[in-house]
mmCIF file of C-alpha atoms in Angstrom:
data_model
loop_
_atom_site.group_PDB
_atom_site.id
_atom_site.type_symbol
_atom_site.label_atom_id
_atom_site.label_comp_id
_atom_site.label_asym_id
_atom_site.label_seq_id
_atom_site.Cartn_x
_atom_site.Cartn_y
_atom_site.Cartn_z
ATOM 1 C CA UNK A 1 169.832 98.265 -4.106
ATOM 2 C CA UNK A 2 171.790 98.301 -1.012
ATOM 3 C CA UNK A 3 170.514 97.446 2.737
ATOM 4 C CA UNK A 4 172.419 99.020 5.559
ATOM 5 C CA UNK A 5 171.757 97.466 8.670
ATOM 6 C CA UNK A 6 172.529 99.686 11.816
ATOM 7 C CA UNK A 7 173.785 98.102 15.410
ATOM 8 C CA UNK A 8 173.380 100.395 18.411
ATOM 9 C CA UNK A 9 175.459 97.536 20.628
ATOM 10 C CA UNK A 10 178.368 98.086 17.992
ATOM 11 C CA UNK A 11 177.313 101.113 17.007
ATOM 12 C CA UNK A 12 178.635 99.814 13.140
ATOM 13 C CA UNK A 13 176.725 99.784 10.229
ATOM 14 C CA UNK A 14 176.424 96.331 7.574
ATOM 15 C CA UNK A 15 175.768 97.234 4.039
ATOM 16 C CA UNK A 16 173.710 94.165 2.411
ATOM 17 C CA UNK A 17 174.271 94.330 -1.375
ATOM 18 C CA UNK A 18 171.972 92.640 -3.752
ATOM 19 C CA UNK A 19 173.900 89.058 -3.907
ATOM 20 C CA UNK A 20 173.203 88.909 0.085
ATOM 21 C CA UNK A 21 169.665 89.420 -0.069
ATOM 22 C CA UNK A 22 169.648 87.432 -2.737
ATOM 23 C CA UNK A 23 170.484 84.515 -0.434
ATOM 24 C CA UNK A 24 168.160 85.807 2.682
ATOM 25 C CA UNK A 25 165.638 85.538 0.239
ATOM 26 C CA UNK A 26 166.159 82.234 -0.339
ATOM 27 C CA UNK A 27 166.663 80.902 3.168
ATOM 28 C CA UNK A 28 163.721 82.139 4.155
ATOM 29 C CA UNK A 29 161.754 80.840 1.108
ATOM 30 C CA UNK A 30 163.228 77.115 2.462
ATOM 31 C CA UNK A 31 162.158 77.726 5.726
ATOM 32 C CA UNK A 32 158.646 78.345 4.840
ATOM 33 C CA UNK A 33 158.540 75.301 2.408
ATOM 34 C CA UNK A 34 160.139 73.249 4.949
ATOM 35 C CA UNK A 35 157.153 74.261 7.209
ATOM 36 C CA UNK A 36 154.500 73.653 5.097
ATOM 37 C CA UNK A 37 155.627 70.081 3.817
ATOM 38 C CA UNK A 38 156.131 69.410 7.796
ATOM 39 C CA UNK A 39 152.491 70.300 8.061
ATOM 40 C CA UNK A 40 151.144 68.495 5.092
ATOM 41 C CA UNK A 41 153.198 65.174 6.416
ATOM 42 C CA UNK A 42 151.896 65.762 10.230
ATOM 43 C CA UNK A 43 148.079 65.330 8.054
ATOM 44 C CA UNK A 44 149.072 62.795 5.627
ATOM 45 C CA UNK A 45 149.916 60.959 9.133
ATOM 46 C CA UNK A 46 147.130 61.387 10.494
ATOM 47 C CA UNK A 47 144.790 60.909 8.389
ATOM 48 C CA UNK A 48 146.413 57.058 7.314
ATOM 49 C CA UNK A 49 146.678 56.399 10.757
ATOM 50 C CA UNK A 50 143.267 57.406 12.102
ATOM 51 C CA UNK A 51 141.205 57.123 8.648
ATOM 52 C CA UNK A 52 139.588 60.852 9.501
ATOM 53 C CA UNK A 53 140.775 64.570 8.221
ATOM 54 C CA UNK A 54 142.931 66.907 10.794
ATOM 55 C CA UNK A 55 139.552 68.591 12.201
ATOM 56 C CA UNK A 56 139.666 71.967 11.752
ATOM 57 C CA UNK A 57 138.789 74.255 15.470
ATOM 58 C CA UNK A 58 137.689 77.730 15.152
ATOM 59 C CA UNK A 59 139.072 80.077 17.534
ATOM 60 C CA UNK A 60 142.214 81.025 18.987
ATOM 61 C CA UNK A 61 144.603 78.721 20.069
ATOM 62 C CA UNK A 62 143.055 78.884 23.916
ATOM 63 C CA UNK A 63 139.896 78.711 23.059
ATOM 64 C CA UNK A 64 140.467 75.603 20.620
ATOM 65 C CA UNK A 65 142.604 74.048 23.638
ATOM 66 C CA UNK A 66 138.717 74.471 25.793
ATOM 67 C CA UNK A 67 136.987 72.890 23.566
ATOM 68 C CA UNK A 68 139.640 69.963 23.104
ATOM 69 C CA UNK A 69 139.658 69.658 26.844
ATOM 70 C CA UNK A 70 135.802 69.685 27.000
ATOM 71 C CA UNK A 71 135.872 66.871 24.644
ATOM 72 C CA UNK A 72 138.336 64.721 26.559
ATOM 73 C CA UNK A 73 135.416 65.160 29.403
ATOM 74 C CA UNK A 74 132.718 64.246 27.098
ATOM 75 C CA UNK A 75 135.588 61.049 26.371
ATOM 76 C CA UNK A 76 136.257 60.339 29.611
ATOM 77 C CA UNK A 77 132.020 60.320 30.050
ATOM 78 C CA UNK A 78 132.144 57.545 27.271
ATOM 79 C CA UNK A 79 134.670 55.353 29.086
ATOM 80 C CA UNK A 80 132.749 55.035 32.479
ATOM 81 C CA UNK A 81 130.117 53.967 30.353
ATOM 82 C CA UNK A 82 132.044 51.543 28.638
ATOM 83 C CA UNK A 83 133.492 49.979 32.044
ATOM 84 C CA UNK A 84 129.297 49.658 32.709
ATOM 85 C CA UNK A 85 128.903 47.879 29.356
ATOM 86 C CA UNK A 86 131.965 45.748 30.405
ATOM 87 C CA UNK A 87 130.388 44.716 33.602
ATOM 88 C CA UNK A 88 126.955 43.889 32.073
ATOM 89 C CA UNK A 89 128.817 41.632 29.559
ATOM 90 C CA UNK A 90 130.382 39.804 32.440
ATOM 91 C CA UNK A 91 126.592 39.194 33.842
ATOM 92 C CA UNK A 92 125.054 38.461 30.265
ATOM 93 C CA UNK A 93 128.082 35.990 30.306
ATOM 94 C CA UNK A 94 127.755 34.059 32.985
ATOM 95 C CA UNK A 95 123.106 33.500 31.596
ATOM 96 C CA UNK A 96 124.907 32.185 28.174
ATOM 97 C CA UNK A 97 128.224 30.640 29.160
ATOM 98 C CA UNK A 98 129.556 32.729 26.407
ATOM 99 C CA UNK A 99 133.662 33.799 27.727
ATOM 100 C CA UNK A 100 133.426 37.346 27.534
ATOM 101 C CA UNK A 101 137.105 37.977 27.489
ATOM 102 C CA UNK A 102 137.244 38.366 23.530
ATOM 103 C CA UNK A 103 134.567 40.997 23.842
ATOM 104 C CA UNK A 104 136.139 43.217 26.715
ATOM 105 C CA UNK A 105 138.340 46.199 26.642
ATOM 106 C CA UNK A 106 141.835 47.345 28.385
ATOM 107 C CA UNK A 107 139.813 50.304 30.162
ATOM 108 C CA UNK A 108 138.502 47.900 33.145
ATOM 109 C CA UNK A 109 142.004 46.682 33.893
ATOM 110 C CA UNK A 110 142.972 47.968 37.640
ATOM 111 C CA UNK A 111 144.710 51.349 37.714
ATOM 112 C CA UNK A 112 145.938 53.115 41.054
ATOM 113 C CA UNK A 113 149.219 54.729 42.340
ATOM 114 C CA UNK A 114 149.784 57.954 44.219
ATOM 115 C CA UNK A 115 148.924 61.518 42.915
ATOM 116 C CA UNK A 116 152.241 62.030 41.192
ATOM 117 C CA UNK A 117 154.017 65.308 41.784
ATOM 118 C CA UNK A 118 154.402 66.268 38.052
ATOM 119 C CA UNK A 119 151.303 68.777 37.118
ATOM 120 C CA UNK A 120 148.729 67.297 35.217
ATOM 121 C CA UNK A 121 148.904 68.414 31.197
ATOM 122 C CA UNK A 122 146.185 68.747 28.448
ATOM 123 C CA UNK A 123 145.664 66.328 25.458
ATOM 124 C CA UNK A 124 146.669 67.599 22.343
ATOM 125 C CA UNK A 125 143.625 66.659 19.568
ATOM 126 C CA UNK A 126 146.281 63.842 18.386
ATOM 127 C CA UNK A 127 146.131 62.076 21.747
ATOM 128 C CA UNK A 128 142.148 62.775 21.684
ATOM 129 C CA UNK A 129 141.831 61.356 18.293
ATOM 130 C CA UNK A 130 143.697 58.356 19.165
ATOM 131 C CA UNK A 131 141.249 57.391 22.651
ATOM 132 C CA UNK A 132 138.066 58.363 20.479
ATOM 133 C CA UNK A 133 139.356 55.826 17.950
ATOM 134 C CA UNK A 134 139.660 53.375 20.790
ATOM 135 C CA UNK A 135 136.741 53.903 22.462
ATOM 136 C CA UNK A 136 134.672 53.215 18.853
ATOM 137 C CA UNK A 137 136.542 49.729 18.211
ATOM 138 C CA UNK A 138 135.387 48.979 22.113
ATOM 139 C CA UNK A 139 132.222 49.913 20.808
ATOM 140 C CA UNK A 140 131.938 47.915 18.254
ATOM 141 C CA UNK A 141 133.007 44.434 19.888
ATOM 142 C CA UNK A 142 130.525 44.871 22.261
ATOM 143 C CA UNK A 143 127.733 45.199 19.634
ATOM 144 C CA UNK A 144 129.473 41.779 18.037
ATOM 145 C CA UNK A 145 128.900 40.365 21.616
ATOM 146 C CA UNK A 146 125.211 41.329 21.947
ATOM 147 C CA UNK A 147 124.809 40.264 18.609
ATOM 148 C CA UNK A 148 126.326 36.830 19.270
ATOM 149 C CA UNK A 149 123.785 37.122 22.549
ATOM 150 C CA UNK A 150 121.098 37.401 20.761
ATOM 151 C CA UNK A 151 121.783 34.862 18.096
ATOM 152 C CA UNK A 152 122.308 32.254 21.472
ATOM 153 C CA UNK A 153 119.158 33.430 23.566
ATOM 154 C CA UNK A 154 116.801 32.818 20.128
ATOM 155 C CA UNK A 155 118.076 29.343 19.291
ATOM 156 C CA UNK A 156 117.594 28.746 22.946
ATOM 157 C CA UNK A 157 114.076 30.074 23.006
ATOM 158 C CA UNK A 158 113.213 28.209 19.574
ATOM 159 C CA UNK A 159 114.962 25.013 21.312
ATOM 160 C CA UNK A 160 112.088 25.900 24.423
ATOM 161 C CA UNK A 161 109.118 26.350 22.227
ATOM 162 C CA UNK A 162 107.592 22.780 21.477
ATOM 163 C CA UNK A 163 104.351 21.282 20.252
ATOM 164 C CA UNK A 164 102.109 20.964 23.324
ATOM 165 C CA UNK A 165 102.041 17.494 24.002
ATOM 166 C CA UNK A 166 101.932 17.076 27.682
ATOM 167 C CA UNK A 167 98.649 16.306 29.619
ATOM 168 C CA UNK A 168 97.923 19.506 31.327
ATOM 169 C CA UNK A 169 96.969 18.591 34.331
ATOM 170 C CA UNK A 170 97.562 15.659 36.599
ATOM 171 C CA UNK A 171 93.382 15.280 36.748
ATOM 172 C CA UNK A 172 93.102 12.499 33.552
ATOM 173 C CA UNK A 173 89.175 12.901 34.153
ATOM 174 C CA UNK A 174 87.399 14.314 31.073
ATOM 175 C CA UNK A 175 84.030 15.815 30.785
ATOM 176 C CA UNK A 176 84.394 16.873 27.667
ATOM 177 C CA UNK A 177 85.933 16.275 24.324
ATOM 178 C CA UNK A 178 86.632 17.997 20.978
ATOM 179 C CA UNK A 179 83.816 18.677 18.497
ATOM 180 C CA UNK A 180 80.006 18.520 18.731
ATOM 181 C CA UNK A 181 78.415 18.367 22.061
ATOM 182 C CA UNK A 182 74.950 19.582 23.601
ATOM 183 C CA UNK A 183 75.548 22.930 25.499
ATOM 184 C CA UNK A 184 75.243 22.866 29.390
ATOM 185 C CA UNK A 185 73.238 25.948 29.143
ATOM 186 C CA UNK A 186 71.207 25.961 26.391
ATOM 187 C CA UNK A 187 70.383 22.662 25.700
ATOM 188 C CA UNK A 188 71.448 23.651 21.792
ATOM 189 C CA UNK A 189 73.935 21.281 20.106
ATOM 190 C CA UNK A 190 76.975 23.743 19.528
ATOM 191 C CA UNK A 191 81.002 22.747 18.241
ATOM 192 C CA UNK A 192 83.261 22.641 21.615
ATOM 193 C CA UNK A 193 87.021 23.960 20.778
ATOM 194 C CA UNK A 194 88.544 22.061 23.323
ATOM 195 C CA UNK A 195 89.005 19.360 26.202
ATOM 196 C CA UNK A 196 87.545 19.961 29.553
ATOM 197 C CA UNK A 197 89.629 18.475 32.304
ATOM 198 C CA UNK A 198 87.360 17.659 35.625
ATOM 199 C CA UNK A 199 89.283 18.215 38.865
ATOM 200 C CA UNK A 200 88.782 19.776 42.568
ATOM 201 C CA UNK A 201 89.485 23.790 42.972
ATOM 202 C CA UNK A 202 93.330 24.931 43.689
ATOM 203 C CA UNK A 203 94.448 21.422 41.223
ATOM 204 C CA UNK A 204 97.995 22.933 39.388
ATOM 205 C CA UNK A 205 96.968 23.476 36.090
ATOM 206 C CA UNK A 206 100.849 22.933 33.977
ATOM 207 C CA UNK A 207 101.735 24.480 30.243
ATOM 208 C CA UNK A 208 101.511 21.538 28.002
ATOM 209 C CA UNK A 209 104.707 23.248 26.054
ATOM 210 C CA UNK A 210 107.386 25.845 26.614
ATOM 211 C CA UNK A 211 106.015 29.113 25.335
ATOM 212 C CA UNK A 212 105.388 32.579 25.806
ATOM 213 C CA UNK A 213 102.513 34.083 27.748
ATOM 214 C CA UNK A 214 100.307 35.770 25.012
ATOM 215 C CA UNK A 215 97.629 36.686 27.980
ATOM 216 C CA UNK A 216 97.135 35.714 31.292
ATOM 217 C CA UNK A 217 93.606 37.776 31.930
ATOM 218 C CA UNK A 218 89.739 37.310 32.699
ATOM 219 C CA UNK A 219 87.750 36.975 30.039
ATOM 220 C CA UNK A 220 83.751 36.778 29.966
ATOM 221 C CA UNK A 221 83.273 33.579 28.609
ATOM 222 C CA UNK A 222 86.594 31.641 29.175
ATOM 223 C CA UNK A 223 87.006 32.740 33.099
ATOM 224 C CA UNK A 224 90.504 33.738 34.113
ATOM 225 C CA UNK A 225 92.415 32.185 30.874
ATOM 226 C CA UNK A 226 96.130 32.050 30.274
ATOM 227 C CA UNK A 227 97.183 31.601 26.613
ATOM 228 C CA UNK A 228 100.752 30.572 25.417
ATOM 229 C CA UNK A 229 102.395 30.503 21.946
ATOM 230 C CA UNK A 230 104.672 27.989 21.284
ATOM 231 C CA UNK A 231 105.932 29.150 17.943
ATOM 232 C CA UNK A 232 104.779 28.112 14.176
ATOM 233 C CA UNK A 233 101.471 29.708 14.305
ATOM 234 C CA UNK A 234 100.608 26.811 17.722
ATOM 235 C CA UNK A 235 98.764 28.483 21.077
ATOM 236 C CA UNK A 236 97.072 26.999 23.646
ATOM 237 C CA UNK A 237 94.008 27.747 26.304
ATOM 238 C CA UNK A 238 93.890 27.097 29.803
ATOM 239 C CA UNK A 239 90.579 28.571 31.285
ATOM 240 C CA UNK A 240 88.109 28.564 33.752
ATOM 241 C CA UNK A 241 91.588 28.699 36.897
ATOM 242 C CA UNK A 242 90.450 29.762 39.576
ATOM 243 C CA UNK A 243 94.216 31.968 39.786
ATOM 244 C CA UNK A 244 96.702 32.510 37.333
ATOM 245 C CA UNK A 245 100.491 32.110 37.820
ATOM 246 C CA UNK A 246 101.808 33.621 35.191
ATOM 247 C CA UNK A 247 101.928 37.242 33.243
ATOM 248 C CA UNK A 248 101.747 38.415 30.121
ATOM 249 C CA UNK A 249 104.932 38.132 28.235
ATOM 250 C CA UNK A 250 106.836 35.703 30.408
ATOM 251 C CA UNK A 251 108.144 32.624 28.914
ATOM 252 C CA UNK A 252 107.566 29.294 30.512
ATOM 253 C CA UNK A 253 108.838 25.900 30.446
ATOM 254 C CA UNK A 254 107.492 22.709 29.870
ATOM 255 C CA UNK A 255 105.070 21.245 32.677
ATOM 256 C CA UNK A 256 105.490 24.462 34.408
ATOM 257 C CA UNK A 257 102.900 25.655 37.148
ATOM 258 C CA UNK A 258 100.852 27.867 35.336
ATOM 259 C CA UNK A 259 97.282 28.681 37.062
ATOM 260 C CA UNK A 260 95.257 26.936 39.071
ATOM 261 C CA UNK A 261 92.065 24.664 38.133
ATOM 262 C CA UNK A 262 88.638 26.866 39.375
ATOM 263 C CA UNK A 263 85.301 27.267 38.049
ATOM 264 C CA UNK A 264 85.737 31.107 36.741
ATOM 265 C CA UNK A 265 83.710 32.339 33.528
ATOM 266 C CA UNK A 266 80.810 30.391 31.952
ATOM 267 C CA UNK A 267 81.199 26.889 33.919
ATOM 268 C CA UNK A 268 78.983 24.997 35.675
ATOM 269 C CA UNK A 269 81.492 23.279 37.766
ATOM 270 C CA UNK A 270 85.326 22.844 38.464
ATOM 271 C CA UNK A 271 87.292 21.874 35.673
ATOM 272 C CA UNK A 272 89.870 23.029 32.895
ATOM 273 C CA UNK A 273 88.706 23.763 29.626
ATOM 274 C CA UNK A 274 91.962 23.293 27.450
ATOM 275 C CA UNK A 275 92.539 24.371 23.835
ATOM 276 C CA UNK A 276 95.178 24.010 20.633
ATOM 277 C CA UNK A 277 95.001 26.292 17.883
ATOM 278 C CA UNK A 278 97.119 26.347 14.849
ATOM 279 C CA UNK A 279 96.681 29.652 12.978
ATOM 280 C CA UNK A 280 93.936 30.741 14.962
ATOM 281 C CA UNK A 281 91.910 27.550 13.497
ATOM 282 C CA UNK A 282 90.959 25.062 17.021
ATOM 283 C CA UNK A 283 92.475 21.434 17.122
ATOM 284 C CA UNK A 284 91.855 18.288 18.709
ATOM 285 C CA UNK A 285 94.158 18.506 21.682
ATOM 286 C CA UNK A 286 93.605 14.559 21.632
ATOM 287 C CA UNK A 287 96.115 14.428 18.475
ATOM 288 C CA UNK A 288 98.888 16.399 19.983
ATOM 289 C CA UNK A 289 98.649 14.881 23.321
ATOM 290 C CA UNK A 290 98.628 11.460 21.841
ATOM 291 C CA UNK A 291 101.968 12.175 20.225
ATOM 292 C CA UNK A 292 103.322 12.788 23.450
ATOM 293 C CA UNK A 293 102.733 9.547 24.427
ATOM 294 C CA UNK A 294 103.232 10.057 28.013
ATOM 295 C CA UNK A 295 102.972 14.010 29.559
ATOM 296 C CA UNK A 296 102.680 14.829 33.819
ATOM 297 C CA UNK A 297 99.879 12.377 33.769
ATOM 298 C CA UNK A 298 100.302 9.731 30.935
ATOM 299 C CA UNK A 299 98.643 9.568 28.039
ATOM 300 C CA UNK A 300 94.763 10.263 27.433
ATOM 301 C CA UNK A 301 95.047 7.622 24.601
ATOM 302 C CA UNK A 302 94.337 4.828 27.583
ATOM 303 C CA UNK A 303 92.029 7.106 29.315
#
C-alpha cells in the first residue's frame, strides 16, 4: 500500500511506500512509550518522595486547576493557624521554661519586600503536596511539645500535692478534738470527724497542703466549706468560714489563704472545724499535723 501525500505550498505530491510507514509507525510507537514511562517516573517520584499516590482530580484541566487553587487557600488557612500555635508555644514556654525553638516552624520567620512586578502564578498539585507535607510535620512537633507540656505541668502538680501537715490556721486554740465527744446540741454523745480550731471572725483560714479545690460551697451542716484533694485518695475540710477564697477547681499552694474563719452552718460559735480523709474514711488530723512538726503556727503536739 502506497500513501501519497499532497502539498498545496509545493503543489508536489510524496508517495510513502510501505518501508516508510513502516518507520512512522515506529517513531510514533517510541514517542508514546517515551510518554508513558515519563509519566510513570513523574509518580514513582512522587510517591517515594511524598509517601502518598498522584491524587487523581476529576474535571477538566481548569476546573482541576480551581480546586487546586481552593486548596492552597484552605493551606494557606492552616498556616495562619500554625503561626497562632507558634505564638502560644512561645507563652506555654516561658510557664515551663521549656526552649521552644526545637518545637517551632520556618513559617513565623519575618517575610516582607515590595509587590514584585512579575504576575503572581498558581501552584501546581506538586508544589501543594510538598507545603501540605510541611505543614503535617509542623503539626506533629507541636503535639510532641504539648505532650512534653503536659508530662512537665503533672510532675509539677504531683510535686504540689502533699500530705496536709500544716496547722491551718494561725489560731492554735482547740475546742475540739478527733473522736467521741458530747454534741453541743443534743446533749447525745456522737463521733466528731475532725478538729475545731477556736478563733475571732475574718481569722485567714490557710490549706494545710497544695491541692485542688474539690468544692468551695455552702453546705447545711458544714457552713460555707472548702474541700481540697491532695492526691492518693487524701482531702481535707475547712468549714464553718465565714467567706471563701477560693473556687472550685483551682489549685492551691501550701499555706495559701483559703477562706476565712466564721460561724456559718451548724456552730454555736466562731471557729474552724477542720477534717482529713483518706478514701473517704475521716482521720485524726492530730497524726498528720504532728508529722509536720512545725506548720504557719507550730505544732499542736505542744499545744
Amino acid at each position: 500500500m502506497n500513501i501519497i501525500l499532497v502539498s498545496n505550498r509545493l503543489s508536489r505530491a510524496v508517495t510513502l511506500g510501505p518501508r516508510h510507514l513502516w518507520l512512522v509507525g515506529a517513531f510514533i510507537a517510541l514517542a508514546i512509550l517515551g510518554s508513558l514511562t515519563l509519566a510513570s517516573w513523574a509518580t514513582y517520584s512522587l510517591t517515594r518522595s511524598f509517601g502518598v499516590s498522584l491524587p487523581t482530580l476529576p474535571g477538566t484541566p481548569a476546573s482541576q486547576q480551581r480546586q487546586i487553587d481552593l486548596l492552597a487557600v484552605k493551606l494557606g488557612q492552616m498556616q495562619a493557624q500554625l503561626l497562632r500555635l507558634d505564638g502560644l508555644t512561645r507563652r506555654v514556654a516561658d510557664q515551663t521554661g521549656i526552649d521552644p525553638k526545637p518545637f517551632q516552624s520556618d513559617i513565623n520567620a519575618p517575610q516582607g519586600g515590595a509587590i514584585s512586578g512579575v504576575p503572581a502564578r498558581t501552584m501546581s498539585l506538586n508544589e501543594l503536596m510538598a507545603s501540605i507535607q510541611d505543614a503535617d510535620k509542623q503539626i506533629e512537633t507541636s503535639l510532641d511539645h504539648y505532650g512534653l507540656v503536659d508530662v512537665i505541668l503533672t510532675q509539677r502538680k504531683l510535686n504540689t500535692f502533699q500530705a496536709p501537715a500544716n496547722l491551718p490556721t494561725s489560731s492554735g486554740l482547740r475546742s475540739s478534738v478527733f473522736g467521741w465527744r458530747i454534741d453541743p446540741f443534743n446533749g447525745r454523745q456522737t463521733f466528731h470527724e475532725g478538729m475545731d480550731f477556736i478563733g475571732d471572725v475574718g481569722t485567714p483560714i490557710y490549706a494545710a497542703a497544695g491541692g485542688k479545690v474539690l468544692r468551695a460551697e455552702y453546705h447545711n451542716e458544714y457552713g460555707n466549706i472548702v474541700e481540697l484533694e491532695h492526691g492518693n485518695g487524701i482531702t481535707s475540710r475547712y468549714a464553718h468560714a465565714s467567706r471563701l477564697l477560693v473556687k472550685e477547681g483551682e489549685t492551691v499552694k501550701t499555706g495559701e489563704k483559703i477562706a476565712l474563719l466564721g460561724s456559718t452552718g451548724r456552730s454555736t460559735g466562731p471557729h474552724l472545724h477542720f477534717e482529713i480523709r483518706y478514701k473517704g474514711v475521716p482521720q485524726n488530723p492530730l497524726f498528720f499535723l504532728n508529722v509536720a512538726g512545725r506548720g504557719n503556727g507550730g505544732s499542736l503536739a505542744s499545744k
